[in-house]
Amino acid sequence: MRLENAHDFPACAAKFGSAKYEVLADGTTYDGHDAVTGFLDENKQAFPDFHFEPVRISPAPEVVVVEGRFQGTHLGTWRGLPATGRKVDFPMCLVFEFEGDSMVNERIYMDLGTPLRQLGVAFDPNSTAFKVVTATTHPVTLTRALFGSLRRRLSRKD
């Protein structure tokens, strides 16, 4: 994490016995030194000032679990999204896997919706804007949900 926060990605990837990152939010795996370094470079291009702030570190026999926050300013393309200039600050959980003394994987758990809302491209599900957009873009799904809800209410009254 120290090397990643210093944006020294080749040294960060070299700490792995076998470099591998798994991003569970979108199912992407970066396997190998070049892939891991490329993933970290993409994050730096998108968030040049990014920093991961660990909050809790919990070692276990074959893993180390780190809870923390990813923070940065969106000044470059991220996941196809052009720079918004907005700041993000969202929780992440990292699971570092080991085989003996060799680190072999970093698994990243995060809610992708949180940074997307902070960047202004997604809506809070409880907001009026979300409800209006959902109603106009997903009428069939909403109609099914409405009828399902009515059917459940009617069956409870029987």
mmCIF file with all atom_site columns, N, CA and C in Angstrom, residues 75-135:
data_model
loop_
_atom_site.group_PDB
_atom_site.id
_atom_site.type_symbol
_atom_site.label_atom_id
_atom_site.label_alt_id
_atom_site.label_comp_id
_atom_site.label_asym_id
_atom_site.label_entity_id
_atom_site.label_seq_id
_atom_site.pdbx_PDB_ins_code
_atom_site.Cartn_x
_atom_site.Cartn_y
_atom_site.Cartn_z
_atom_site.occupancy
_atom_site.B_iso_or_equiv
_atom_site.pdbx_formal_charge
_atom_site.auth_seq_id
_atom_site.auth_comp_id
_atom_site.auth_asym_id
_atom_site.auth_atom_id
_atom_site.pdbx_PDB_model_num
ATOM 1   N N  . LEU A 1 75  ? -9.427  13.474  -12.703 1.00 0.00 ? 75  LEU A N  1
ATOM 2   C CA . LEU A 1 75  ? -8.881  14.411  -13.685 1.00 0.00 ? 75  LEU A CA 1
ATOM 3   C C  . LEU A 1 75  ? -8.519  13.750  -15.009 1.00 0.00 ? 75  LEU A C  1
ATOM 4   N N  . GLY A 1 76  ? -8.836  12.461  -15.149 1.00 0.00 ? 76  GLY A N  1
ATOM 5   C CA . GLY A 1 76  ? -8.574  11.735  -16.395 1.00 0.00 ? 76  GLY A CA 1
ATOM 6   C C  . GLY A 1 76  ? -9.649  10.683  -16.598 1.00 0.00 ? 76  GLY A C  1
ATOM 7   N N  . THR A 1 77  ? -9.646  10.038  -17.747 1.00 0.00 ? 77  THR A N  1
ATOM 8   C CA . THR A 1 77  ? -10.662 9.034   -18.071 1.00 0.00 ? 77  THR A CA 1
ATOM 9   C C  . THR A 1 77  ? -10.563 7.846   -17.116 1.00 0.00 ? 77  THR A C  1
ATOM 10  N N  . TRP A 1 78  ? -11.714 7.434   -16.589 1.00 0.00 ? 78  TRP A N  1
ATOM 11  C CA . TRP A 1 78  ? -11.802 6.271   -15.698 1.00 0.00 ? 78  TRP A CA 1
ATOM 12  C C  . TRP A 1 78  ? -12.977 5.422   -16.147 1.00 0.00 ? 78  TRP A C  1
ATOM 13  N N  . ARG A 1 79  ? -12.701 4.170   -16.501 1.00 0.00 ? 79  ARG A N  1
ATOM 14  C CA . ARG A 1 79  ? -13.733 3.234   -16.950 1.00 0.00 ? 79  ARG A CA 1
ATOM 15  C C  . ARG A 1 79  ? -14.544 3.819   -18.103 1.00 0.00 ? 79  ARG A C  1
ATOM 16  N N  . GLY A 1 80  ? -13.874 4.567   -18.978 1.00 0.00 ? 80  GLY A N  1
ATOM 17  C CA . GLY A 1 80  ? -14.527 5.182   -20.128 1.00 0.00 ? 80  GLY A CA 1
ATOM 18  C C  . GLY A 1 80  ? -15.183 6.520   -19.831 1.00 0.00 ? 80  GLY A C  1
ATOM 19  N N  . LEU A 1 81  ? -15.186 6.932   -18.578 1.00 0.00 ? 81  LEU A N  1
ATOM 20  C CA . LEU A 1 81  ? -15.828 8.187   -18.180 1.00 0.00 ? 81  LEU A CA 1
ATOM 21  C C  . LEU A 1 81  ? -14.809 9.324   -18.230 1.00 0.00 ? 81  LEU A C  1
ATOM 22  N N  . PRO A 1 82  ? -15.063 10.348  -19.066 1.00 0.00 ? 82  PRO A N  1
ATOM 23  C CA . PRO A 1 82  ? -14.135 11.487  -19.114 1.00 0.00 ? 82  PRO A CA 1
ATOM 24  C C  . PRO A 1 82  ? -14.055 12.182  -17.760 1.00 0.00 ? 82  PRO A C  1
ATOM 25  N N  . ALA A 1 83  ? -12.973 12.896  -17.555 1.00 0.00 ? 83  ALA A N  1
ATOM 26  C CA . ALA A 1 83  ? -12.729 13.586  -16.288 1.00 0.00 ? 83  ALA A CA 1
ATOM 27  C C  . ALA A 1 83  ? -13.885 14.512  -15.926 1.00 0.00 ? 83  ALA A C  1
ATOM 28  N N  . THR A 1 84  ? -14.264 14.473  -14.656 1.00 0.00 ? 84  THR A N  1
ATOM 29  C CA . THR A 1 84  ? -15.328 15.347  -14.149 1.00 0.00 ? 84  THR A CA 1
ATOM 30  C C  . THR A 1 84  ? -14.771 16.441  -13.246 1.00 0.00 ? 84  THR A C  1
ATOM 31  N N  . GLY A 1 85  ? -13.546 16.278  -12.785 1.00 0.00 ? 85  GLY A N  1
ATOM 32  C CA . GLY A 1 85  ? -12.949 17.232  -11.854 1.00 0.00 ? 85  GLY A CA 1
ATOM 33  C C  . GLY A 1 85  ? -13.454 17.075  -10.430 1.00 0.00 ? 85  GLY A C  1
ATOM 34  N N  . ARG A 1 86  ? -14.312 16.092  -10.210 1.00 0.00 ? 86  ARG A N  1
ATOM 35  C CA . ARG A 1 86  ? -14.886 15.878  -8.871  1.00 0.00 ? 86  ARG A CA 1
ATOM 36  C C  . ARG A 1 86  ? -13.996 14.973  -8.024  1.00 0.00 ? 86  ARG A C  1
ATOM 37  N N  . LYS A 1 87  ? -14.140 15.127  -6.734  1.00 0.00 ? 87  LYS A N  1
ATOM 38  C CA . LYS A 1 87  ? -13.405 14.291  -5.779  1.00 0.00 ? 87  LYS A CA 1
ATOM 39  C C  . LYS A 1 87  ? -14.240 13.060  -5.425  1.00 0.00 ? 87  LYS A C  1
ATOM 40  N N  . VAL A 1 88  ? -13.552 11.961  -5.174  1.00 0.00 ? 88  VAL A N  1
ATOM 41  C CA . VAL A 1 88  ? -14.198 10.754  -4.666  1.00 0.00 ? 88  VAL A CA 1
ATOM 42  C C  . VAL A 1 88  ? -13.561 10.389  -3.330  1.00 0.00 ? 88  VAL A C  1
ATOM 43  N N  . ASP A 1 89  ? -14.357 9.762   -2.500  1.00 0.00 ? 89  ASP A N  1
ATOM 44  C CA . ASP A 1 89  ? -13.905 9.268   -1.198  1.00 0.00 ? 89  ASP A CA 1
ATOM 45  C C  . ASP A 1 89  ? -14.871 8.152   -0.842  1.00 0.00 ? 89  ASP A C  1
ATOM 46  N N  . PHE A 1 90  ? -14.437 6.901   -1.043  1.00 0.00 ? 90  PHE A N  1
ATOM 47  C CA . PHE A 1 90  ? -15.348 5.779   -0.814  1.00 0.00 ? 90  PHE A CA 1
ATOM 48  C C  . PHE A 1 90  ? -14.617 4.616   -0.158  1.00 0.00 ? 90  PHE A C  1
ATOM 49  N N  . PRO A 1 91  ? -15.378 3.791   0.560   1.00 0.00 ? 91  PRO A N  1
ATOM 50  C CA . PRO A 1 91  ? -14.756 2.658   1.264   1.00 0.00 ? 91  PRO A CA 1
ATOM 51  C C  . PRO A 1 91  ? -14.386 1.528   0.310   1.00 0.00 ? 91  PRO A C  1
ATOM 52  N N  . MET A 1 92  ? -13.309 0.856   0.680   1.00 0.00 ? 92  MET A N  1
ATOM 53  C CA . MET A 1 92  ? -12.865 -0.342  -0.038  1.00 0.00 ? 92  MET A CA 1
ATOM 54  C C  . MET A 1 92  ? -12.388 -1.351  0.997   1.00 0.00 ? 92  MET A C  1
ATOM 55  N N  . CYS A 1 93  ? -12.464 -2.597  0.615   1.00 0.00 ? 93  CYS A N  1
ATOM 56  C CA . CYS A 1 93  ? -11.897 -3.665  1.426   1.00 0.00 ? 93  CYS A CA 1
ATOM 57  C C  . CYS A 1 93  ? -10.949 -4.440  0.518   1.00 0.00 ? 93  CYS A C  1
ATOM 58  N N  . LEU A 1 94  ? -9.717  -4.579  0.948   1.00 0.00 ? 94  LEU A N  1
ATOM 59  C CA . LEU A 1 94  ? -8.698  -5.285  0.178   1.00 0.00 ? 94  LEU A CA 1
ATOM 60  C C  . LEU A 1 94  ? -8.342  -6.573  0.898   1.00 0.00 ? 94  LEU A C  1
ATOM 61  N N  . VAL A 1 95  ? -8.264  -7.652  0.151   1.00 0.00 ? 95  VAL A N  1
ATOM 62  C CA . VAL A 1 95  ? -7.858  -8.936  0.707   1.00 0.00 ? 95  VAL A CA 1
ATOM 63  C C  . VAL A 1 95  ? -6.586  -9.357  -0.025  1.00 0.00 ? 95  VAL A C  1
ATOM 64  N N  . PHE A 1 96  ? -5.484  -9.372  0.702   1.00 0.00 ? 96  PHE A N  1
ATOM 65  C CA . PHE A 1 96  ? -4.201  -9.789  0.161   1.00 0.00 ? 96  PHE A CA 1
ATOM 66  C C  . PHE A 1 96  ? -4.027  -11.271 0.463   1.00 0.00 ? 96  PHE A C  1
ATOM 67  N N  . GLU A 1 97  ? -3.885  -12.079 -0.596  1.00 0.00 ? 97  GLU A N  1
ATOM 68  C CA . GLU A 1 97  ? -3.746  -13.530 -0.432  1.00 0.00 ? 97  GLU A CA 1
ATOM 69  C C  . GLU A 1 97  ? -2.278  -13.927 -0.509  1.00 0.00 ? 97  GLU A C  1
ATOM 70  N N  . PHE A 1 98  ? -1.927  -14.921 0.296   1.00 0.00 ? 98  PHE A N  1
ATOM 71  C CA . PHE A 1 98  ? -0.551  -15.413 0.353   1.00 0.00 ? 98  PHE A CA 1
ATOM 72  C C  . PHE A 1 98  ? -0.512  -16.921 0.158   1.00 0.00 ? 98  PHE A C  1
ATOM 73  N N  . GLU A 1 99  ? 0.552   -17.364 -0.469  1.00 0.00 ? 99  GLU A N  1
ATOM 74  C CA . GLU A 1 99  ? 0.915   -18.780 -0.509  1.00 0.00 ? 99  GLU A CA 1
ATOM 75  C C  . GLU A 1 99  ? 2.262   -18.853 0.178   1.00 0.00 ? 99  GLU A C  1
ATOM 76  N N  . GLY A 1 100 ? 2.265   -19.295 1.421   1.00 0.00 ? 100 GLY A N  1
ATOM 77  C CA . GLY A 1 100 ? 3.475   -19.233 2.237   1.00 0.00 ? 100 GLY A CA 1
ATOM 78  C C  . GLY A 1 100 ? 3.793   -17.772 2.514   1.00 0.00 ? 100 GLY A C  1
ATOM 79  N N  . ASP A 1 101 ? 5.014   -17.360 2.200   1.00 0.00 ? 101 ASP A N  1
ATOM 80  C CA . ASP A 1 101 ? 5.431   -15.966 2.396   1.00 0.00 ? 101 ASP A CA 1
ATOM 81  C C  . ASP A 1 101 ? 5.227   -15.118 1.145   1.00 0.00 ? 101 ASP A C  1
ATOM 82  N N  . SER A 1 102 ? 4.706   -15.720 0.091   1.00 0.00 ? 102 SER A N  1
ATOM 83  C CA . SER A 1 102 ? 4.580   -15.036 -1.192  1.00 0.00 ? 102 SER A CA 1
ATOM 84  C C  . SER A 1 102 ? 3.169   -14.467 -1.384  1.00 0.00 ? 102 SER A C  1
ATOM 85  N N  . MET A 1 103 ? 3.085   -13.142 -1.610  1.00 0.00 ? 103 MET A N  1
ATOM 86  C CA . MET A 1 103 ? 1.787   -12.528 -1.909  1.00 0.00 ? 103 MET A CA 1
ATOM 87  C C  . MET A 1 103 ? 1.434   -12.869 -3.358  1.00 0.00 ? 103 MET A C  1
ATOM 88  N N  . VAL A 1 104 ? 0.209   -13.387 -3.580  1.00 0.00 ? 104 VAL A N  1
ATOM 89  C CA . VAL A 1 104 ? -0.166  -13.855 -4.912  1.00 0.00 ? 104 VAL A CA 1
ATOM 90  C C  . VAL A 1 104 ? -1.401  -13.174 -5.485  1.00 0.00 ? 104 VAL A C  1
ATOM 91  N N  . ASN A 1 105 ? -2.115  -12.407 -4.676  1.00 0.00 ? 105 ASN A N  1
ATOM 92  C CA . ASN A 1 105 ? -3.337  -11.795 -5.192  1.00 0.00 ? 105 ASN A CA 1
ATOM 93  C C  . ASN A 1 105 ? -3.784  -10.670 -4.269  1.00 0.00 ? 105 ASN A C  1
ATOM 94  N N  . GLU A 1 106 ? -4.337  -9.640  -4.877  1.00 0.00 ? 106 GLU A N  1
ATOM 95  C CA . GLU A 1 106 ? -5.064  -8.613  -4.126  1.00 0.00 ? 106 GLU A CA 1
ATOM 96  C C  . GLU A 1 106 ? -6.479  -8.594  -4.683  1.00 0.00 ? 106 GLU A C  1
ATOM 97  N N  . ARG A 1 107 ? -7.427  -8.881  -3.821  1.00 0.00 ? 107 ARG A N  1
ATOM 98  C CA . ARG A 1 107 ? -8.844  -8.890  -4.208  1.00 0.00 ? 107 ARG A CA 1
ATOM 99  C C  . ARG A 1 107 ? -9.465  -7.609  -3.650  1.00 0.00 ? 107 ARG A C  1
ATOM 100 N N  . ILE A 1 108 ? -10.114 -6.837  -4.528  1.00 0.00 ? 108 ILE A N  1
ATOM 101 C CA . ILE A 1 108 ? -10.671 -5.535  -4.165  1.00 0.00 ? 108 ILE A CA 1
ATOM 102 C C  . ILE A 1 108 ? -12.194 -5.623  -4.132  1.00 0.00 ? 108 ILE A C  1
ATOM 103 N N  . TYR A 1 109 ? -12.744 -5.307  -2.962  1.00 0.00 ? 109 TYR A N  1
ATOM 104 C CA . TYR A 1 109 ? -14.195 -5.250  -2.800  1.00 0.00 ? 109 TYR A CA 1
ATOM 105 C C  . TYR A 1 109 ? -14.588 -3.786  -2.651  1.00 0.00 ? 109 TYR A C  1
ATOM 106 N N  . MET A 1 110 ? -15.535 -3.355  -3.458  1.00 0.00 ? 110 MET A N  1
ATOM 107 C CA . MET A 1 110 ? -16.035 -1.988  -3.383  1.00 0.00 ? 110 MET A CA 1
ATOM 108 C C  . MET A 1 110 ? -17.406 -1.914  -4.032  1.00 0.00 ? 110 MET A C  1
ATOM 109 N N  . ASP A 1 111 ? -18.160 -0.908  -3.666  1.00 0.00 ? 111 ASP A N  1
ATOM 110 C CA . ASP A 1 111 ? -19.451 -0.634  -4.294  1.00 0.00 ? 111 ASP A CA 1
ATOM 111 C C  . ASP A 1 111 ? -19.196 0.376   -5.406  1.00 0.00 ? 111 ASP A C  1
ATOM 112 N N  . LEU A 1 112 ? -19.293 -0.045  -6.646  1.00 0.00 ? 112 LEU A N  1
ATOM 113 C CA . LEU A 1 112 ? -19.013 0.821   -7.786  1.00 0.00 ? 112 LEU A CA 1
ATOM 114 C C  . LEU A 1 112 ? -19.996 1.991   -7.888  1.00 0.00 ? 112 LEU A C  1
ATOM 115 N N  . GLY A 1 113 ? -21.216 1.804   -7.360  1.00 0.00 ? 113 GLY A N  1
ATOM 116 C CA . GLY A 1 113 ? -22.217 2.871   -7.425  1.00 0.00 ? 113 GLY A CA 1
ATOM 117 C C  . GLY A 1 113 ? -21.823 4.109   -6.640  1.00 0.00 ? 113 GLY A C  1
ATOM 118 N N  . THR A 1 114 ? -21.099 3.938   -5.534  1.00 0.00 ? 114 THR A N  1
ATOM 119 C CA . THR A 1 114 ? -20.731 5.089   -4.704  1.00 0.00 ? 114 THR A CA 1
ATOM 120 C C  . THR A 1 114 ? -19.829 6.069   -5.451  1.00 0.00 ? 114 THR A C  1
ATOM 121 N N  . PRO A 1 115 ? -18.695 5.634   -6.023  1.00 0.00 ? 115 PRO A N  1
ATOM 122 C CA . PRO A 1 115 ? -17.895 6.623   -6.762  1.00 0.00 ? 115 PRO A CA 1
ATOM 123 C C  . PRO A 1 115 ? -18.633 7.178   -7.982  1.00 0.00 ? 115 PRO A C  1
ATOM 124 N N  . LEU A 1 116 ? -19.455 6.366   -8.635  1.00 0.00 ? 116 LEU A N  1
ATOM 125 C CA . LEU A 1 116 ? -20.200 6.875   -9.796  1.00 0.00 ? 116 LEU A CA 1
ATOM 126 C C  . LEU A 1 116 ? -21.178 7.967   -9.373  1.00 0.00 ? 116 LEU A C  1
ATOM 127 N N  . ARG A 1 117 ? -21.814 7.812   -8.194  1.00 0.00 ? 117 ARG A N  1
ATOM 128 C CA . ARG A 1 117 ? -22.681 8.889   -7.685  1.00 0.00 ? 117 ARG A CA 1
ATOM 129 C C  . ARG A 1 117 ? -21.855 10.121  -7.348  1.00 0.00 ? 117 ARG A C  1
ATOM 130 N N  . GLN A 1 118 ? -20.688 9.919   -6.725  1.00 0.00 ? 118 GLN A N  1
ATOM 131 C CA . GLN A 1 118 ? -19.834 11.049  -6.363  1.00 0.00 ? 118 GLN A CA 1
ATOM 132 C C  . GLN A 1 118 ? -19.310 11.783  -7.597  1.00 0.00 ? 118 GLN A C  1
ATOM 133 N N  . LEU A 1 119 ? -19.157 11.073  -8.704  1.00 0.00 ? 119 LEU A N  1
ATOM 134 C CA . LEU A 1 119 ? -18.703 11.689  -9.950  1.00 0.00 ? 119 LEU A CA 1
ATOM 135 C C  . LEU A 1 119 ? -19.851 12.317  -10.733 1.00 0.00 ? 119 LEU A C  1
ATOM 136 N N  . GLY A 1 120 ? -21.082 12.137  -10.259 1.00 0.00 ? 120 GLY A N  1
ATOM 137 C CA . GLY A 1 120 ? -22.231 12.781  -10.881 1.00 0.00 ? 120 GLY A CA 1
ATOM 138 C C  . GLY A 1 120 ? -22.828 12.047  -12.062 1.00 0.00 ? 120 GLY A C  1
ATOM 139 N N  . VAL A 1 121 ? -22.499 10.763  -12.231 1.00 0.00 ? 121 VAL A N  1
ATOM 140 C CA . VAL A 1 121 ? -23.036 10.016  -13.370 1.00 0.00 ? 121 VAL A CA 1
ATOM 141 C C  . VAL A 1 121 ? -24.027 8.932   -12.960 1.00 0.00 ? 121 VAL A C  1
ATOM 142 N N  . ALA A 1 122 ? -24.303 8.822   -11.680 1.00 0.00 ? 122 ALA A N  1
ATOM 143 C CA . ALA A 1 122 ? -25.301 7.881   -11.177 1.00 0.00 ? 122 ALA A CA 1
ATOM 144 C C  . ALA A 1 122 ? -26.097 8.608   -10.099 1.00 0.00 ? 122 ALA A C  1
ATOM 145 N N  . PHE A 1 123 ? -27.304 8.132   -9.865  1.00 0.00 ? 123 PHE A N  1
ATOM 146 C CA . PHE A 1 123 ? -28.187 8.767   -8.897  1.00 0.00 ? 123 PHE A CA 1
ATOM 147 C C  . PHE A 1 123 ? -28.355 7.900   -7.659  1.00 0.00 ? 123 PHE A C  1
ATOM 148 N N  . ASP A 1 124 ? -28.586 8.538   -6.535  1.00 0.00 ? 124 ASP A N  1
ATOM 149 C CA . ASP A 1 124 ? -28.946 7.840   -5.305  1.00 0.00 ? 124 ASP A CA 1
ATOM 150 C C  . ASP A 1 124 ? -30.302 7.177   -5.554  1.00 0.00 ? 124 ASP A C  1
ATOM 151 N N  . PRO A 1 125 ? -30.448 5.870   -5.283  1.00 0.00 ? 125 PRO A N  1
ATOM 152 C CA . PRO A 1 125 ? -31.710 5.180   -5.546  1.00 0.00 ? 125 PRO A CA 1
ATOM 153 C C  . PRO A 1 125 ? -32.915 5.775   -4.808  1.00 0.00 ? 125 PRO A C  1
ATOM 154 N N  . ASN A 1 126 ? -32.691 6.539   -3.756  1.00 0.00 ? 126 ASN A N  1
ATOM 155 C CA . ASN A 1 126 ? -33.801 7.155   -3.030  1.00 0.00 ? 126 ASN A CA 1
ATOM 156 C C  . ASN A 1 126 ? -34.147 8.547   -3.540  1.00 0.00 ? 126 ASN A C  1
ATOM 157 N N  . SER A 1 127 ? -33.427 9.047   -4.513  1.00 0.00 ? 127 SER A N  1
ATOM 158 C CA . SER A 1 127 ? -33.663 10.403  -5.007  1.00 0.00 ? 127 SER A CA 1
ATOM 159 C C  . SER A 1 127 ? -34.788 10.438  -6.030  1.00 0.00 ? 127 SER A C  1
ATOM 160 N N  . THR A 1 128 ? -35.395 11.583  -6.155  1.00 0.00 ? 128 THR A N  1
ATOM 161 C CA . THR A 1 128 ? -36.442 11.791  -7.166  1.00 0.00 ? 128 THR A CA 1
ATOM 162 C C  . THR A 1 128 ? -35.856 11.611  -8.561  1.00 0.00 ? 128 THR A C  1
ATOM 163 N N  . ALA A 1 129 ? -34.652 12.127  -8.783  1.00 0.00 ? 129 ALA A N  1
ATOM 164 C CA . ALA A 1 129 ? -34.013 12.007  -10.099 1.00 0.00 ? 129 ALA A CA 1
ATOM 165 C C  . ALA A 1 129 ? -33.874 10.541  -10.504 1.00 0.00 ? 129 ALA A C  1
ATOM 166 N N  . PHE A 1 130 ? -33.455 9.680   -9.569  1.00 0.00 ? 130 PHE A N  1
ATOM 167 C CA . PHE A 1 130 ? -33.315 8.255   -9.868  1.00 0.00 ? 130 PHE A CA 1
ATOM 168 C C  . PHE A 1 130 ? -34.665 7.665   -10.264 1.00 0.00 ? 130 PHE A C  1
ATOM 169 N N  . LYS A 1 131 ? -35.706 8.012   -9.517  1.00 0.00 ? 131 LYS A N  1
ATOM 170 C CA . LYS A 1 131 ? -37.039 7.463   -9.785  1.00 0.00 ? 131 LYS A CA 1
ATOM 171 C C  . LYS A 1 131 ? -37.553 7.908   -11.142 1.00 0.00 ? 131 LYS A C  1
ATOM 172 N N  . VAL A 1 132 ? -37.327 9.160   -11.508 1.00 0.00 ? 132 VAL A N  1
ATOM 173 C CA . VAL A 1 132 ? -37.778 9.668   -12.810 1.00 0.00 ? 132 VAL A CA 1
ATOM 174 C C  . VAL A 1 132 ? -37.020 8.982   -13.938 1.00 0.00 ? 132 VAL A C  1
ATOM 175 N N  . VAL A 1 133 ? -35.700 8.903   -13.824 1.00 0.00 ? 133 VAL A N  1
ATOM 176 C CA . VAL A 1 133 ? -34.893 8.257   -14.862 1.00 0.00 ? 133 VAL A CA 1
ATOM 177 C C  . VAL A 1 133 ? -35.273 6.794   -14.995 1.00 0.00 ? 133 VAL A C  1
ATOM 178 N N  . THR A 1 134 ? -35.435 6.107   -13.879 1.00 0.00 ? 134 THR A N  1
ATOM 179 C CA . THR A 1 134 ? -35.795 4.691   -13.916 1.00 0.00 ? 134 THR A CA 1
ATOM 180 C C  . THR A 1 134 ? -37.173 4.494   -14.545 1.00 0.00 ? 134 THR A C  1
ATOM 181 N N  . ALA A 1 135 ? -38.113 5.351   -14.200 1.00 0.00 ? 135 ALA A N  1
ATOM 182 C CA . ALA A 1 135 ? -39.470 5.236   -14.755 1.00 0.00 ? 135 ALA A CA 1
ATOM 183 C C  . ALA A 1 135 ? -39.469 5.436   -16.269 1.00 0.00 ? 135 ALA A C  1
#
